[in-house]
PDB file of C-alpha atoms in Angstrom:
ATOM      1  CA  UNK A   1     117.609 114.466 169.740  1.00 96.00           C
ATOM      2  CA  UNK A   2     117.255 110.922 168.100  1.00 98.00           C
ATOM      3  CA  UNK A   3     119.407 108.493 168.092  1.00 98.00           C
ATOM      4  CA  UNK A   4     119.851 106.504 164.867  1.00 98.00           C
ATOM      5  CA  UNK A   5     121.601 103.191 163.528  1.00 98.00           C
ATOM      6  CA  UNK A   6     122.089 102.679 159.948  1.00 98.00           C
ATOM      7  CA  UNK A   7     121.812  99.229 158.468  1.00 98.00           C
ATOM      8  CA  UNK A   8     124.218  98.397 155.892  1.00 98.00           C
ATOM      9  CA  UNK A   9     125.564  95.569 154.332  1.00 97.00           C
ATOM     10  CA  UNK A  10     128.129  96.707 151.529  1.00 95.00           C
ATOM     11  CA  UNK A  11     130.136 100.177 150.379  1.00 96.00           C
ATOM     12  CA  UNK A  12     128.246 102.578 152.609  1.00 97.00           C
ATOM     13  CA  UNK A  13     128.204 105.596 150.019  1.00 97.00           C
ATOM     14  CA  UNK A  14     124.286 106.067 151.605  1.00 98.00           C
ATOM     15  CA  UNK A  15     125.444 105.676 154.866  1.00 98.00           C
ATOM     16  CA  UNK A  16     128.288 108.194 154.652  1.00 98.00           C
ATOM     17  CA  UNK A  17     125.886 110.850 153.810  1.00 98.00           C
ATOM     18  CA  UNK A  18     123.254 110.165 155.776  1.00 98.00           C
ATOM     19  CA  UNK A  19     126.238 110.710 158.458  1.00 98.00           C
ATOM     20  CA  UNK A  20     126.912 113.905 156.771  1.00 98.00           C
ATOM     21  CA  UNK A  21     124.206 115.614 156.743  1.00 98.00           C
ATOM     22  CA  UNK A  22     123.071 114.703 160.565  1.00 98.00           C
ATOM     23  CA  UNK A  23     126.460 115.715 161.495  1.00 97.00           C
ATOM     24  CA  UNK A  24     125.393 119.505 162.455  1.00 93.00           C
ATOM     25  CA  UNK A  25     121.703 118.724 162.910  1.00 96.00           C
ATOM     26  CA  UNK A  26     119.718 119.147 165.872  1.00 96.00           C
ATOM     27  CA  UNK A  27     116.725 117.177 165.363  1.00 97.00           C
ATOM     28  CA  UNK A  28     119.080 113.548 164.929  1.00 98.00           C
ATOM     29  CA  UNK A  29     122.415 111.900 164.781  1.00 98.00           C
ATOM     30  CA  UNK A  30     124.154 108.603 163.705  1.00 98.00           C
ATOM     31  CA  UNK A  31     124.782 106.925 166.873  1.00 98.00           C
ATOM     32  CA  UNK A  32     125.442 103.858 165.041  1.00 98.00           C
ATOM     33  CA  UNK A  33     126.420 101.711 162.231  1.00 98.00           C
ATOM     34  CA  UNK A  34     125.947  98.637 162.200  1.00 98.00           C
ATOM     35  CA  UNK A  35     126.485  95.845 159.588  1.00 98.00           C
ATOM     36  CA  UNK A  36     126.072  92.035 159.067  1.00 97.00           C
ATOM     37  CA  UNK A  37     128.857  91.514 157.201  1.00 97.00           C
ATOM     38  CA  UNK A  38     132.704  92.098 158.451  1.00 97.00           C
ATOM     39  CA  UNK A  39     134.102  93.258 154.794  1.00 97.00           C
ATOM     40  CA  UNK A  40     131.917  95.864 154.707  1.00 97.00           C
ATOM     41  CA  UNK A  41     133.174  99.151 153.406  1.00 98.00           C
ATOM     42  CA  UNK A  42     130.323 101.514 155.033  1.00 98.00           C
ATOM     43  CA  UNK A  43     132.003 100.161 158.889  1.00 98.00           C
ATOM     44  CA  UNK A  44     135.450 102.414 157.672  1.00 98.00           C
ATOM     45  CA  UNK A  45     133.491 105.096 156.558  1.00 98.00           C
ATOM     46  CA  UNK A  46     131.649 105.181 159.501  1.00 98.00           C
ATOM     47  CA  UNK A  47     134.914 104.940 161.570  1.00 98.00           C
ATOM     48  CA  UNK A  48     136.257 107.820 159.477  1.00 98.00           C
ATOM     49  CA  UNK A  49     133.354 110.188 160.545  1.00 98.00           C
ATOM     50  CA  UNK A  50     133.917 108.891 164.325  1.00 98.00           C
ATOM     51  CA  UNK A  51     130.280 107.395 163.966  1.00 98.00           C
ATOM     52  CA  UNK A  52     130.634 103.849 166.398  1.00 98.00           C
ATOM     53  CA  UNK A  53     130.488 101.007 163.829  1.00 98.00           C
ATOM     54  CA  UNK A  54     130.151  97.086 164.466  1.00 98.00           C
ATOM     55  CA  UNK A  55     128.987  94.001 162.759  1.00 98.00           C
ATOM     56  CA  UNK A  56     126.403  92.055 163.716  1.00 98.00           C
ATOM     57  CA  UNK A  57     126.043  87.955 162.764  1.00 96.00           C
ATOM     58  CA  UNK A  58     122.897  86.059 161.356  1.00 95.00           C
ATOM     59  CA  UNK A  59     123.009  84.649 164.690  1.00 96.00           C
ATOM     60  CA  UNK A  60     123.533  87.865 166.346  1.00 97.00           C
ATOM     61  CA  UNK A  61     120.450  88.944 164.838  1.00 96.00           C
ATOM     62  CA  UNK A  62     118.988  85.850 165.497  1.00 95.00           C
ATOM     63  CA  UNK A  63     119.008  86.628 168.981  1.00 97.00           C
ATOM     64  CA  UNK A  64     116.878  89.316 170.534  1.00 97.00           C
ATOM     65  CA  UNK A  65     118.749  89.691 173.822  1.00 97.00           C
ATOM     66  CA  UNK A  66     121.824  90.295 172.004  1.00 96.00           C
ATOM     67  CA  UNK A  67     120.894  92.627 169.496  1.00 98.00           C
ATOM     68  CA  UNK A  68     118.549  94.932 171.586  1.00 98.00           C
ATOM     69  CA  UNK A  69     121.044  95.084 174.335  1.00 98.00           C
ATOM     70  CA  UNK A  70     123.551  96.522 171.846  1.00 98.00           C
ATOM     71  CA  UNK A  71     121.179  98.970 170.476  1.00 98.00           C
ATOM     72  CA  UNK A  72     119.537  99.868 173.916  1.00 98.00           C
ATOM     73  CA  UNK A  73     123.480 100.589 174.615  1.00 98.00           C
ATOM     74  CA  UNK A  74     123.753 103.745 172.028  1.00 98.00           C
ATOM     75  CA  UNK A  75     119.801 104.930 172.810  1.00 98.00           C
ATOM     76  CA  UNK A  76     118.791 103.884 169.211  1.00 98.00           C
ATOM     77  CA  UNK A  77     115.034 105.362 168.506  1.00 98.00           C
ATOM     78  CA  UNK A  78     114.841 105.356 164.822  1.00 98.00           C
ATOM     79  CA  UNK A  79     116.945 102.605 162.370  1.00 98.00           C
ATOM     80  CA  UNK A  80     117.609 103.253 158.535  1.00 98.00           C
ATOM     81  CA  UNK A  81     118.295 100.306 156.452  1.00 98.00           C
ATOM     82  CA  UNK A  82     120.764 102.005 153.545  1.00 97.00           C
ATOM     83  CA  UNK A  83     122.002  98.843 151.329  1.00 95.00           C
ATOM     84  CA  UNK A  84     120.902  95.913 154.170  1.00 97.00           C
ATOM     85  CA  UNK A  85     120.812  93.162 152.504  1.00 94.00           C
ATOM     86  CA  UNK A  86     119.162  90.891 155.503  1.00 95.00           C
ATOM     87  CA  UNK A  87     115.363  90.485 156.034  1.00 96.00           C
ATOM     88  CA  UNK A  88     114.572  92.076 159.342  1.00 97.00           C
ATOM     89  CA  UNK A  89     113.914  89.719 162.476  1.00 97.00           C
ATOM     90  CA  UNK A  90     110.225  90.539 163.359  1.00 97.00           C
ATOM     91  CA  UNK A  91     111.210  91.703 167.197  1.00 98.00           C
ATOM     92  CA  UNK A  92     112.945  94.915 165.563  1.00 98.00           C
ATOM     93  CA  UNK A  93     109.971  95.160 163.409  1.00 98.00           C
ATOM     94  CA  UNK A  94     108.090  95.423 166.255  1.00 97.00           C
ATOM     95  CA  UNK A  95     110.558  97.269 168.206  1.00 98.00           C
ATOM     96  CA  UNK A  96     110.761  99.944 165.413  1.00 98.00           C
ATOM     97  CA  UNK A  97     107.200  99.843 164.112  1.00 97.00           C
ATOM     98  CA  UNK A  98     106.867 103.572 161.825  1.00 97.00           C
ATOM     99  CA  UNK A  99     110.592 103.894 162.956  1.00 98.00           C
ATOM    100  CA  UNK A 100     112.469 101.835 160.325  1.00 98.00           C
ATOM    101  CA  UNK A 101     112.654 102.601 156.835  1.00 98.00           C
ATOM    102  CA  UNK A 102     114.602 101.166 153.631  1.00 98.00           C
ATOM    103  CA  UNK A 103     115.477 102.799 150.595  1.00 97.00           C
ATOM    104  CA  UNK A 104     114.946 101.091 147.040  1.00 97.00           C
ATOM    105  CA  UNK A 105     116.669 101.789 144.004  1.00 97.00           C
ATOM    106  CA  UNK A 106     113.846 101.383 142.081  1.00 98.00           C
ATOM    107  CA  UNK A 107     109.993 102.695 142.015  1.00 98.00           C
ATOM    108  CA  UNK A 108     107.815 100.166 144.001  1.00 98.00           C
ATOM    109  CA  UNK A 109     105.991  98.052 143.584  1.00 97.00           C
ATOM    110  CA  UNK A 110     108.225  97.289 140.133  1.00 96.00           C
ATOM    111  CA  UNK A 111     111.833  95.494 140.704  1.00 97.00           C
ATOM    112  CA  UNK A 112     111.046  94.807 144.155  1.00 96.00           C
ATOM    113  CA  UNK A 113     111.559  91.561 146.308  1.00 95.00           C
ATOM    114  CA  UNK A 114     114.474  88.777 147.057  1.00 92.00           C
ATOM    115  CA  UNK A 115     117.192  89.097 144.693  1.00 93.00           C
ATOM    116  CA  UNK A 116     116.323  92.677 143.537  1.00 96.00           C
ATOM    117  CA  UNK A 117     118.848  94.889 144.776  1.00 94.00           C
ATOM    118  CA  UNK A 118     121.915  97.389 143.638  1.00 93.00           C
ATOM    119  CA  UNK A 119     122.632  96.371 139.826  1.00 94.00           C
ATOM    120  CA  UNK A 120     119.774  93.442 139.904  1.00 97.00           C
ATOM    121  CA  UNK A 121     117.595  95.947 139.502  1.00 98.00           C
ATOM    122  CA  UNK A 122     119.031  97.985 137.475  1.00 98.00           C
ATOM    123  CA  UNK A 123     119.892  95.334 134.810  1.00 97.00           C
ATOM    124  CA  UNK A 124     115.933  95.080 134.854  1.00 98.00           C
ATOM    125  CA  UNK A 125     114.853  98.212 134.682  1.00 98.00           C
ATOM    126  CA  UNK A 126     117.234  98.159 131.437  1.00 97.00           C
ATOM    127  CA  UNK A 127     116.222  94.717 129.449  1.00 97.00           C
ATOM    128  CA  UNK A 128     112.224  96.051 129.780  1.00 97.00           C
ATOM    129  CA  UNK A 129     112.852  99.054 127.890  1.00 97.00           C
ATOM    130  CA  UNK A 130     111.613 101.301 131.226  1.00 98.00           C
ATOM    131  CA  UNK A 131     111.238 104.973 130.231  1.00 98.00           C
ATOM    132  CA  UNK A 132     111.536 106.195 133.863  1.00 98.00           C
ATOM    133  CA  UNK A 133     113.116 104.894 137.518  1.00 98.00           C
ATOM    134  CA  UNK A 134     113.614 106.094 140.860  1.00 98.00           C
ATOM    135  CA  UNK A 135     113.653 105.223 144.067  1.00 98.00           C
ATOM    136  CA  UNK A 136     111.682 104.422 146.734  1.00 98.00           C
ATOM    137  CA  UNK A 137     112.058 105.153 150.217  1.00 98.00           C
ATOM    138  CA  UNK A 138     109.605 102.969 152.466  1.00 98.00           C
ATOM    139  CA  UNK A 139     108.536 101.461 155.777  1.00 98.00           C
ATOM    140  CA  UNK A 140     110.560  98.193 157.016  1.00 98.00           C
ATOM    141  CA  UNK A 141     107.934  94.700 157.333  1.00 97.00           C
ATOM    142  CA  UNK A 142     107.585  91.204 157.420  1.00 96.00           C
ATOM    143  CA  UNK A 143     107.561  91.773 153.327  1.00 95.00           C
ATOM    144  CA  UNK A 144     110.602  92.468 151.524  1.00 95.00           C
ATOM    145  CA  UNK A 145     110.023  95.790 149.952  1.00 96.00           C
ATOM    146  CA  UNK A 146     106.284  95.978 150.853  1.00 94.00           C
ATOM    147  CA  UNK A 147     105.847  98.051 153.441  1.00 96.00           C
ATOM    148  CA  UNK A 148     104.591 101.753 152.823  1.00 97.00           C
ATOM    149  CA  UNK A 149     105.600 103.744 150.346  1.00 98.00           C
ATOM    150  CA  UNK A 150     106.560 107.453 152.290  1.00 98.00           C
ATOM    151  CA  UNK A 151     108.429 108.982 148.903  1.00 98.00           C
ATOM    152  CA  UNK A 152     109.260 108.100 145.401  1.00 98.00           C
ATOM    153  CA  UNK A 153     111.313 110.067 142.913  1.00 98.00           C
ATOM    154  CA  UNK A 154     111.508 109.991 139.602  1.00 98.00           C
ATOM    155  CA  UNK A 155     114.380 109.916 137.128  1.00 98.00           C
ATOM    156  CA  UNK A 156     114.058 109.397 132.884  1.00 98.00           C
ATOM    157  CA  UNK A 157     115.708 106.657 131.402  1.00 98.00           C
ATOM    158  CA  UNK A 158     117.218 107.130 127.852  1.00 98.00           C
ATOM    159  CA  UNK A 159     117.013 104.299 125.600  1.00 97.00           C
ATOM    160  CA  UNK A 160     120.508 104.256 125.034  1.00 97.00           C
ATOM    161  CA  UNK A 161     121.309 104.291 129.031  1.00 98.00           C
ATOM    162  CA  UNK A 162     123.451 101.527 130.449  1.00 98.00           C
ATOM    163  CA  UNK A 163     122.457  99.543 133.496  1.00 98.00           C
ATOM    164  CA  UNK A 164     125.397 101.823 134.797  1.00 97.00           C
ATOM    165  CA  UNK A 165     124.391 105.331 133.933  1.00 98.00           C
ATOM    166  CA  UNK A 166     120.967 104.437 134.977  1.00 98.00           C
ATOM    167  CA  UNK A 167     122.409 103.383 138.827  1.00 97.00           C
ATOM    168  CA  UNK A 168     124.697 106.608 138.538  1.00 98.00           C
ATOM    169  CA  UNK A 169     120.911 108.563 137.843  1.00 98.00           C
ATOM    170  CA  UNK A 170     119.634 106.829 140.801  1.00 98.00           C
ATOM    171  CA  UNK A 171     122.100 107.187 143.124  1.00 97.00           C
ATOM    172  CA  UNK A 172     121.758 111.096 142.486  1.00 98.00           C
ATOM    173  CA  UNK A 173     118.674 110.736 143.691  1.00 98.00           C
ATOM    174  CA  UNK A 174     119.660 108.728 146.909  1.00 98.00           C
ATOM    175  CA  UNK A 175     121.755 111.416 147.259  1.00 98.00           C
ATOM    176  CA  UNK A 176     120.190 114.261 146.928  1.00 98.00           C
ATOM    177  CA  UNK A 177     116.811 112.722 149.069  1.00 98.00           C
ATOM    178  CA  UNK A 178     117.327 110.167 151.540  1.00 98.00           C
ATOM    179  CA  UNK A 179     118.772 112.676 154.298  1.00 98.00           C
ATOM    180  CA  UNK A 180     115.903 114.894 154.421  1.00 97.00           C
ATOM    181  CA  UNK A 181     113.061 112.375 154.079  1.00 98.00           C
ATOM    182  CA  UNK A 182     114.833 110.623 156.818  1.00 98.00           C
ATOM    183  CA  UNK A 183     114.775 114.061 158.850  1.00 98.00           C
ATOM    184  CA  UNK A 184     111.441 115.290 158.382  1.00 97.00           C
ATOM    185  CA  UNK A 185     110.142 111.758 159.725  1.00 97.00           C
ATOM    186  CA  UNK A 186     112.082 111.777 162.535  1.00 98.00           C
ATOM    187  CA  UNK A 187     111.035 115.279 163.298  1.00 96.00           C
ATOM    188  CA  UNK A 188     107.438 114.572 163.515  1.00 94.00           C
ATOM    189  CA  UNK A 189     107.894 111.774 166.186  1.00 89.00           C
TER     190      UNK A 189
END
């Protein structure tokens, strides 16, 4: 049985059901939540769903000893980044090397990088007249959004679609794939 921690830094509607569906499963479970900002929304889910849940500082993360210790505490072997909005310090990249992923609201490489997150992107996707978008779930580096691409999905865009409908099309998709990816690469560690 892994352990994971989830990542996040806003609402949590990822995080809840990445809690869900590990709930019953016997290959992983969320051991953790963690976030790096006290007003986030995914810490009461988490509470909700008796899933531990704490935040974390810059300068918490900043600090090796502290953070590791706290992870080491709940046996954390594989860490999902669902809505972080922090670059990773390179001693958890390290740590977690082919054990961290992110998930993009968007197809990599396009609408990727600093700044390009929740409706950023989606506002994009919309004022270039995109035909299709996805998302992208990936490996965590030193790059923001460049590590490996593991899975894409696909969703069409209508040219008519608001930069709302289209994140309501992606989220479905977050949804719907997220969980499993995230179980069938834990289950071949």
């Amino acid at each position: 049985m892994v352990n994971i921690a989830i990542f996040v830094s806003g609402n949590g509607s990822n995080c809840e059901n990445i809690i869900r569906h590990f709930a019953n499963s016997n290959v992983a479970r969320v051991a953790l939540v963690v976030s790096n900002r006290t007003d986030a929304f995914a810490l009461e889910r988490a509470k909700r769903l008796g899933v531990p849940a704490l935040t974390l500082s810059k300068a918490d993360f900043a600090n090796q000893d502290t953070t590791l210790k706290v992870l080491d505490s709940y046996g954390i072997g594989f860490v999902v980044l669902a809505g972080f909005l922090m670059m990773v310090p390179g001693y958890l990249l390290r740590r977690y090397h082919l054990r961290m992923v992110n998930i993009h609201p968007a197809l990599l490489p396009k609408y990727g990088g600093k700044g390009m997150y929740g409706h950023h992107v989606h506002e994009a996707v919309k004022a270039n007249g995109e035909t299709e978008t996805g998302i992208t779930i990936h490996y965590v580096t030193e790059e923001c959004d460049g590590g490996d691409i593991i899975f894409q999905s696909r969703v069409a865009v209508a040219p008519d679609d608001s930069p709302y409908e289209i994140e309501a099309k992606v989220h479905e998709l977050e949804m719907r794939d997220f969980p499993s990816v995230i179980e069938n690469l834990i289950s071949k560690i």
